[in-house]
Amino acid sequence: MAAVEFIKPISHEDGVSEATKLFVDTYGSAPEGVWAAPGRVNLIGEHTDYNAGLCLPIALPQRTFIALKPREDTKVRVVSSISPDKVAEADLDGLKARGVDGWAAYPVGVAWALREAGFKVKGFDAAFVSCVPLGSGLSSSAAMTCSTALALDDVYGLGYGDSDAGRVTLINAAIKSENEMAGASTGGLDQNASMRCTPGHALLLDCRPELTPLENVSQQEFDLDKYGLELLVVDTQAPHQLNDGQYAQRRATCEEAAKVLGVANLRVAADGIAKADDQFQALKETLDALPDETMKKRVRHVVTEIERVRSFVRAFAQGDIESAGRLFNASHDSLAADYEVTVPELDIAVDVARHNGAYGARMTGGGFGGSIIALVDKGRSQEVAQKIADEFDKQGFHAPRALAAYAAASASREA
Ligand code: ADP
Ligand code: MG
């Protein structure tokens, strides 16, 4: 049976030299600099960001590098190592939402969003080199939009990239680009992770809209070594289903449920339940107030998932890895049964990990394909990943790929 592939991060040196080379080969001159932003993996708290809930991502060591040079005019040219011979072009002048097709919408949309916000940003030439797997729930899109936002901030002297609070302005441009130029719904988790995570820490992100940037994150130690652990990520490579409509549907159901419950968002409902003397009864009463079975299930996921984030943070800080693992399992089971966003590849990968000694395993990201994570003892990632690959082979699924995750750094200038 074929050995499962592990995706290695591109080193700082290779990222800089490969992005610079692609830039020079494409445009015939040197870039002004090179920047990079990471993909992310969400430890727990899935489909909670757009419900003003809690989530807990780490930045991956896998990064997207961008070599960039500003232009005097409003033209944008972008090229990616994925198809190094194809340069995409756009013009920021008169550009409207959804005005750019294909992957170029992500970087072009960032410049457009910054201009819409009133910043004096002009055109640019850019070359991307990435080792973040695309469309695998590990946020290659945020790695692209955030690296672009940081580069533009730097070359146009906006001054937001140097502080955590300032980065929120860039995050907003990255989110706007994904939502309005690329037409991909995103709730903000990915961009915050890519811009605000710190090495050795998970980012506890509180998505309540009323919080200021200084209030909405806290850095939680996430030192796998300390507990003799590894975090295995397996990209199932499940063919992406038509998930756009599904994501929008989940969001709409949550908004409708909040309306029925008379609250601004489901976080308010979750906090009410968390504070009740009898939480079980409080959850039951909330669900009883909802008109249909599907809505009850969606709300039960969101409310219990927010609580699981709190419990996971506590358990991990105390070194209670058994409980942390059980919370991974409960999160997955809720996403499968109540939120209904898993596919057979995700369920089977999780199942195999659990049966092969993982403390816990769950799908991560939006679902309908993408990746799973498993908390395993140090030195066991390879073996568990191989078991998953072997089972996929038996089932006739695509061969999965794996990576060894740890809490890495956020976006930065590299050269
Ligand atoms: P994810 O963010 O989980 O990887 P998305 O569907 O949100 O999945 O984003 C993937 C899309 O982002 C790709 O289909 C492509 O359009 C764009 N993209 C991301 N990284 C790159 C890259 N390095 N080169 C070209 N396009 C990219
Ligand atoms: Mg994405």
XYZ file of C-alpha atoms and ligand atoms in Angstrom:
443
model
C 0.000 0.000 0.000
C 1.336 3.474 -0.867
C 2.874 5.462 1.980
C 0.721 8.410 2.989
C 2.147 11.780 1.924
C 2.980 14.351 4.607
C 2.897 17.966 3.402
C 6.030 19.717 4.673
C 6.039 23.457 5.307
C 8.126 25.557 2.890
C 11.032 27.032 4.840
C 11.435 30.787 5.172
C 14.432 30.713 2.800
C 12.718 28.612 0.143
C 9.505 30.640 0.371
C 11.379 33.886 -0.160
C 13.549 32.590 -2.984
C 10.744 30.738 -4.806
C 8.306 33.675 -4.624
C 11.048 36.094 -5.715
C 12.013 33.833 -8.601
C 8.420 33.478 -9.790
C 8.059 37.259 -9.600
C 11.247 37.959 -11.561
C 10.485 35.262 -14.165
C 6.977 36.648 -14.665
C 7.457 40.414 -14.568
C 11.128 40.854 -15.397
C 12.048 42.976 -12.392
C 12.612 42.467 -8.651
C 9.751 42.639 -6.110
C 9.763 45.281 -3.388
C 9.513 42.593 -0.714
C 8.157 39.205 0.302
C 5.448 38.597 2.896
C 3.753 35.426 4.118
C 0.629 34.364 5.960
C -0.278 30.948 7.358
C -3.168 28.606 6.838
C -4.941 27.661 10.040
C -6.544 24.723 11.699
C -9.450 25.202 14.053
C -9.084 23.069 17.182
C -12.716 23.370 18.225
C -15.658 25.758 17.818
C -17.018 24.971 14.357
C -19.755 27.030 12.704
C -19.723 29.270 15.752
C -18.006 32.353 14.286
C -21.060 33.637 12.440
C -23.129 32.984 15.563
C -21.044 35.428 17.620
C -19.598 32.390 19.377
C -16.158 31.124 20.355
C -13.560 29.329 18.289
C -10.002 28.208 18.857
C -7.685 28.141 15.840
C -3.919 27.765 15.603
C -1.793 29.072 12.739
C -0.187 26.294 10.707
C 3.511 26.178 9.817
C 2.307 25.941 6.181
C 2.339 29.441 4.693
C 1.529 31.322 1.503
C 4.361 33.592 0.335
C 3.721 36.674 -1.762
C 6.373 38.671 -3.600
C 4.880 42.056 -4.454
C 5.699 45.358 -6.066
C 3.350 48.357 -6.097
C 2.435 50.027 -9.397
C 1.899 53.655 -10.353
C -1.421 52.848 -12.047
C -4.488 50.893 -10.889
C -3.651 47.668 -12.715
C -3.177 44.400 -10.845
C -1.301 41.380 -12.172
C -1.099 38.150 -10.182
C 0.506 34.786 -10.766
C 0.550 31.631 -8.628
C 2.991 28.734 -8.511
C -0.030 26.503 -9.107
C -0.082 27.627 -12.752
C 3.071 29.706 -13.182
C 2.457 30.447 -16.851
C -0.911 32.127 -16.365
C -0.942 35.762 -15.321
C -4.339 37.141 -14.324
C -5.021 40.856 -14.761
C -7.569 43.270 -13.377
C -8.051 47.014 -12.985
C -9.045 48.541 -9.651
C -10.457 51.610 -11.367
C -14.239 51.282 -11.462
C -14.071 47.728 -10.139
C -17.285 46.424 -8.564
C -18.053 43.508 -6.231
C -17.815 40.155 -8.078
C -15.975 41.978 -10.871
C -13.056 39.500 -11.011
C -13.300 35.795 -11.913
C -11.236 32.886 -10.651
C -8.646 32.821 -7.891
C -7.412 36.364 -8.724
C -10.593 37.638 -7.041
C -8.986 36.934 -3.639
C -5.896 39.172 -3.912
C -7.505 41.784 -6.185
C -10.443 41.929 -3.783
C -8.163 42.889 -0.915
C -6.892 45.992 -2.739
C -10.477 46.774 -3.783
C -11.717 46.420 -0.174
C -8.954 48.687 1.155
C -9.851 51.305 -1.457
C -13.546 50.973 -0.585
C -12.549 51.663 3.027
C -10.925 54.887 1.857
C -7.256 53.905 1.787
C -4.933 55.198 -0.922
C -3.990 51.883 -2.453
C -3.070 51.559 -6.124
C -2.227 48.606 -8.323
C 0.431 45.950 -7.829
C 2.186 42.972 -9.378
C 2.368 39.853 -7.216
C 3.595 36.263 -7.290
C 2.290 33.610 -4.877
C 3.989 30.424 -3.711
C 2.109 28.272 -1.245
C 2.208 24.921 0.526
C -1.201 25.335 2.154
C -3.446 22.723 0.565
C -6.238 24.376 -1.435
C -9.860 23.828 -0.549
C -9.018 21.469 2.318
C -10.536 23.455 5.154
C -7.112 24.782 6.163
C -7.736 28.269 4.830
C -5.520 28.681 1.829
C -7.899 31.509 0.940
C -7.180 33.448 4.137
C -3.454 32.738 3.735
C -3.747 34.427 0.348
C -5.918 37.396 1.335
C -4.038 38.063 4.588
C -0.587 37.888 2.993
C -1.849 40.307 0.337
C -3.346 42.661 2.923
C -0.118 42.756 4.924
C 1.976 43.373 1.803
C -0.297 46.220 0.639
C -0.304 47.728 4.130
C 3.464 47.768 4.030
C 4.116 49.091 0.523
C 1.372 51.721 0.746
C 2.409 52.781 4.249
C -1.025 52.271 5.833
C 0.515 51.407 9.204
C -1.922 48.706 10.363
C 0.285 45.658 10.079
C 2.527 46.271 13.059
C 0.036 45.911 15.884
C -2.502 43.266 16.775
C -5.340 45.801 17.011
C -4.268 47.460 13.753
C -4.355 44.151 11.949
C -8.108 44.008 12.475
C -8.440 46.681 9.778
C -6.532 44.427 7.386
C -8.569 41.406 8.486
C -11.750 43.280 7.587
C -10.414 43.934 4.077
C -9.508 40.245 3.731
C -12.999 39.185 4.857
C -14.664 41.681 2.503
C -12.576 40.374 -0.371
C -13.630 36.774 0.256
C -17.288 37.620 0.825
C -17.865 40.262 -1.818
C -15.227 39.793 -4.528
C -14.675 36.019 -4.452
C -18.282 35.399 -3.386
C -17.212 32.899 -0.715
C -19.018 33.279 2.601
C -16.646 33.498 5.535
C -17.268 34.489 9.124
C -13.876 35.865 10.166
C -12.291 32.941 11.984
C -9.760 32.199 9.236
C -8.517 35.754 8.764
C -8.194 36.412 12.494
C -6.204 33.206 12.867
C -3.874 33.996 9.982
C -3.192 37.519 11.263
C -3.305 37.193 15.059
C -2.074 33.758 16.191
C 1.216 33.506 18.075
C 3.648 30.559 18.184
C 2.876 28.040 20.904
C -0.631 29.405 21.402
C -4.154 28.818 20.237
C -6.215 31.919 19.613
C -9.393 31.973 21.669
C -11.517 34.157 19.437
C -14.738 35.615 20.756
C -16.842 36.638 17.773
C -19.362 38.861 19.586
C -19.628 41.918 17.294
C -19.763 44.361 20.204
C -16.245 43.498 21.381
C -13.271 45.656 20.442
C -10.202 44.048 18.852
C -8.466 44.227 22.201
C -11.272 42.348 23.892
C -12.058 39.672 21.371
C -8.978 37.464 21.494
C -6.865 35.803 24.130
C -3.773 33.695 23.597
C -4.082 30.228 25.154
C -0.955 28.159 25.607
C -1.036 25.224 23.208
C 2.178 23.333 23.776
C 1.760 19.824 22.410
C 5.288 18.830 23.427
C 4.592 19.566 27.064
C 2.054 16.738 27.112
C 3.902 14.434 24.712
C 1.315 14.947 21.998
C 1.034 15.522 18.279
C -1.803 17.075 16.321
C -2.324 15.110 13.150
C -4.199 16.792 10.314
C -5.502 14.592 7.526
C -6.797 16.245 4.364
C -9.352 13.737 3.120
C -9.235 15.107 -0.445
C -12.929 14.318 -0.619
C -14.258 15.893 -3.780
C -15.937 19.129 -2.776
C -19.665 18.956 -2.947
C -21.829 21.937 -3.738
C -21.246 23.395 -0.305
C -21.848 27.073 -0.980
C -25.589 26.777 -0.764
C -25.294 24.532 2.286
C -23.165 27.001 4.219
C -25.555 29.841 3.439
C -28.456 27.636 4.511
C -26.848 26.875 7.876
C -26.241 30.562 8.456
C -29.798 31.474 7.488
C -31.279 28.823 9.794
C -29.216 30.146 12.702
C -30.329 33.719 12.034
C -33.937 32.632 11.811
C -33.645 30.694 15.064
C -32.215 33.751 16.822
C -35.216 35.755 15.594
C -37.663 33.160 16.897
C -35.871 33.158 20.247
C -35.882 36.959 20.330
C -32.102 37.272 20.687
C -29.529 39.142 18.620
C -27.623 35.943 17.871
C -27.301 32.363 19.117
C -24.418 33.339 21.389
C -26.866 35.231 23.558
C -28.983 32.082 23.810
C -25.896 29.969 24.566
C -24.749 32.298 27.327
C -28.220 32.288 28.852
C -28.166 28.502 28.976
C -24.604 28.414 30.349
C -25.648 30.659 33.224
C -28.803 28.716 34.137
C -28.865 26.622 37.313
C -30.220 23.677 35.379
C -28.483 23.864 32.030
C -30.100 20.737 30.675
C -33.559 22.155 31.345
C -32.587 25.545 29.917
C -31.389 23.929 26.680
C -34.589 21.907 26.468
C -36.730 25.022 26.889
C -34.757 26.827 24.189
C -35.167 23.948 21.768
C -38.861 23.546 22.620
C -39.408 27.159 21.535
C -38.209 26.377 17.998
C -40.677 25.400 15.283
C -39.001 22.481 13.526
C -36.687 19.546 14.016
C -33.953 20.804 11.686
C -33.734 24.147 13.431
C -33.604 22.446 16.836
C -30.652 20.343 15.686
C -28.738 23.294 14.260
C -29.234 25.327 17.429
C -28.271 22.410 19.660
C -24.979 22.126 17.780
C -24.150 25.819 18.041
C -25.063 26.140 21.711
C -23.239 22.987 22.816
C -20.239 23.713 20.591
C -19.694 27.122 22.182
C -19.655 25.432 25.591
C -17.231 22.786 24.315
C -14.744 25.504 23.385
C -14.738 26.741 26.973
C -14.407 23.194 28.291
C -11.583 22.356 25.894
C -9.573 25.425 26.891
C -9.961 24.471 30.552
C -9.147 20.787 30.018
C -6.054 21.451 27.935
C -4.714 24.035 30.366
C -5.038 21.473 33.142
C -3.332 18.780 31.088
C -6.533 16.732 31.077
C -5.935 15.275 27.641
C -8.549 12.534 27.976
C -11.246 15.175 28.441
C -9.813 17.331 25.665
C -9.993 14.317 23.337
C -13.557 13.531 24.363
C -14.511 17.114 23.503
C -13.030 16.648 20.007
C -15.195 13.553 19.644
C -18.325 15.274 20.912
C -17.733 18.177 18.539
C -17.461 15.858 15.544
C -20.511 13.851 16.539
C -22.536 17.034 16.877
C -21.348 18.268 13.454
C -22.298 14.908 11.963
C -25.684 14.322 13.609
C -27.004 17.808 14.350
C -25.284 20.191 11.964
C -25.075 17.596 9.181
C -21.946 18.936 7.514
C -19.812 15.778 7.419
C -19.300 13.374 4.516
C -18.320 9.673 4.659
C -14.613 10.493 4.216
C -14.647 12.717 7.304
C -16.632 10.255 9.426
C -14.450 7.315 8.433
C -11.154 9.175 8.953
C -12.305 10.209 12.426
C -13.440 6.692 13.193
C -10.127 5.127 12.158
C -8.165 7.663 14.227
C -10.290 6.935 17.282
C -9.823 3.194 16.875
C -6.080 3.622 16.596
C -5.343 5.328 19.849
C -6.247 8.961 19.217
C -7.473 10.747 22.345
C -10.072 12.323 20.114
C -10.677 13.226 16.493
C -12.973 15.575 14.640
C -13.581 17.208 11.305
C -12.249 20.752 11.135
C -13.261 23.667 8.918
C -16.643 24.112 7.315
C -17.204 20.466 6.421
C -18.611 18.839 3.241
C -15.078 17.584 2.599
C -11.818 18.991 3.886
C -9.753 17.826 6.823
C -9.878 16.082 10.172
C -7.649 16.550 13.205
C -6.626 13.928 15.739
C -4.872 14.338 19.050
C -2.347 11.502 19.305
C 0.678 10.537 21.363
C 4.003 11.832 20.129
C 5.450 9.715 17.353
C 2.133 8.163 16.335
C 0.958 10.550 13.595
C 2.532 8.610 10.752
C 0.973 5.346 11.808
C -2.512 6.762 12.363
C -2.384 8.645 9.047
C -1.340 5.440 7.296
C -4.262 3.534 8.815
C -6.615 6.200 7.483
C -4.972 6.023 4.042
C -5.279 2.226 4.021
C -8.966 2.403 4.912
C -9.552 5.052 2.215
C -7.911 2.746 -0.281
C -10.251 -0.071 0.744
C -13.286 2.221 0.444
C -12.215 3.468 -2.984
C -11.779 7.063 -1.748
C -9.074 9.448 -2.990
C -5.718 9.056 -1.252
C -5.614 11.443 1.732
C -2.663 13.660 2.631
C -1.426 14.484 6.089
C 0.429 17.186 7.916
C 1.887 17.566 11.370
C 0.350 20.684 12.884
C 1.639 22.842 15.695
C 0.869 26.364 16.798
C 2.954 28.534 14.451
C 3.269 32.253 13.763
C 0.891 34.695 12.076
C 1.506 36.755 8.937
C 4.789 38.639 8.669
C 7.192 40.337 6.309
C 9.788 37.796 5.198
C 12.173 39.828 3.065
P -9.622 26.847 1.837
O -9.550 28.277 2.239
O -10.128 25.979 2.932
O -8.345 26.329 1.268
P -11.428 27.962 -0.080
O -12.390 27.351 -1.025
O -11.932 28.968 0.878
O -10.705 26.752 0.675
O -10.266 28.666 -0.873
C -9.578 27.981 -1.883
C -9.441 28.887 -3.103
O -8.524 29.955 -2.807
C -8.846 28.191 -4.283
O -9.828 27.518 -5.033
C -8.233 29.357 -5.062
O -9.250 30.049 -5.777
C -7.755 30.275 -3.957
N -6.333 30.055 -3.612
C -5.829 29.862 -2.381
N -4.502 29.714 -2.407
C -4.118 29.846 -3.686
C -2.855 29.795 -4.368
N -1.712 29.596 -3.716
N -2.865 29.965 -5.714
C -4.009 30.176 -6.393
N -5.215 30.228 -5.811
C -5.295 30.061 -4.472
Mg -11.229 29.502 2.739
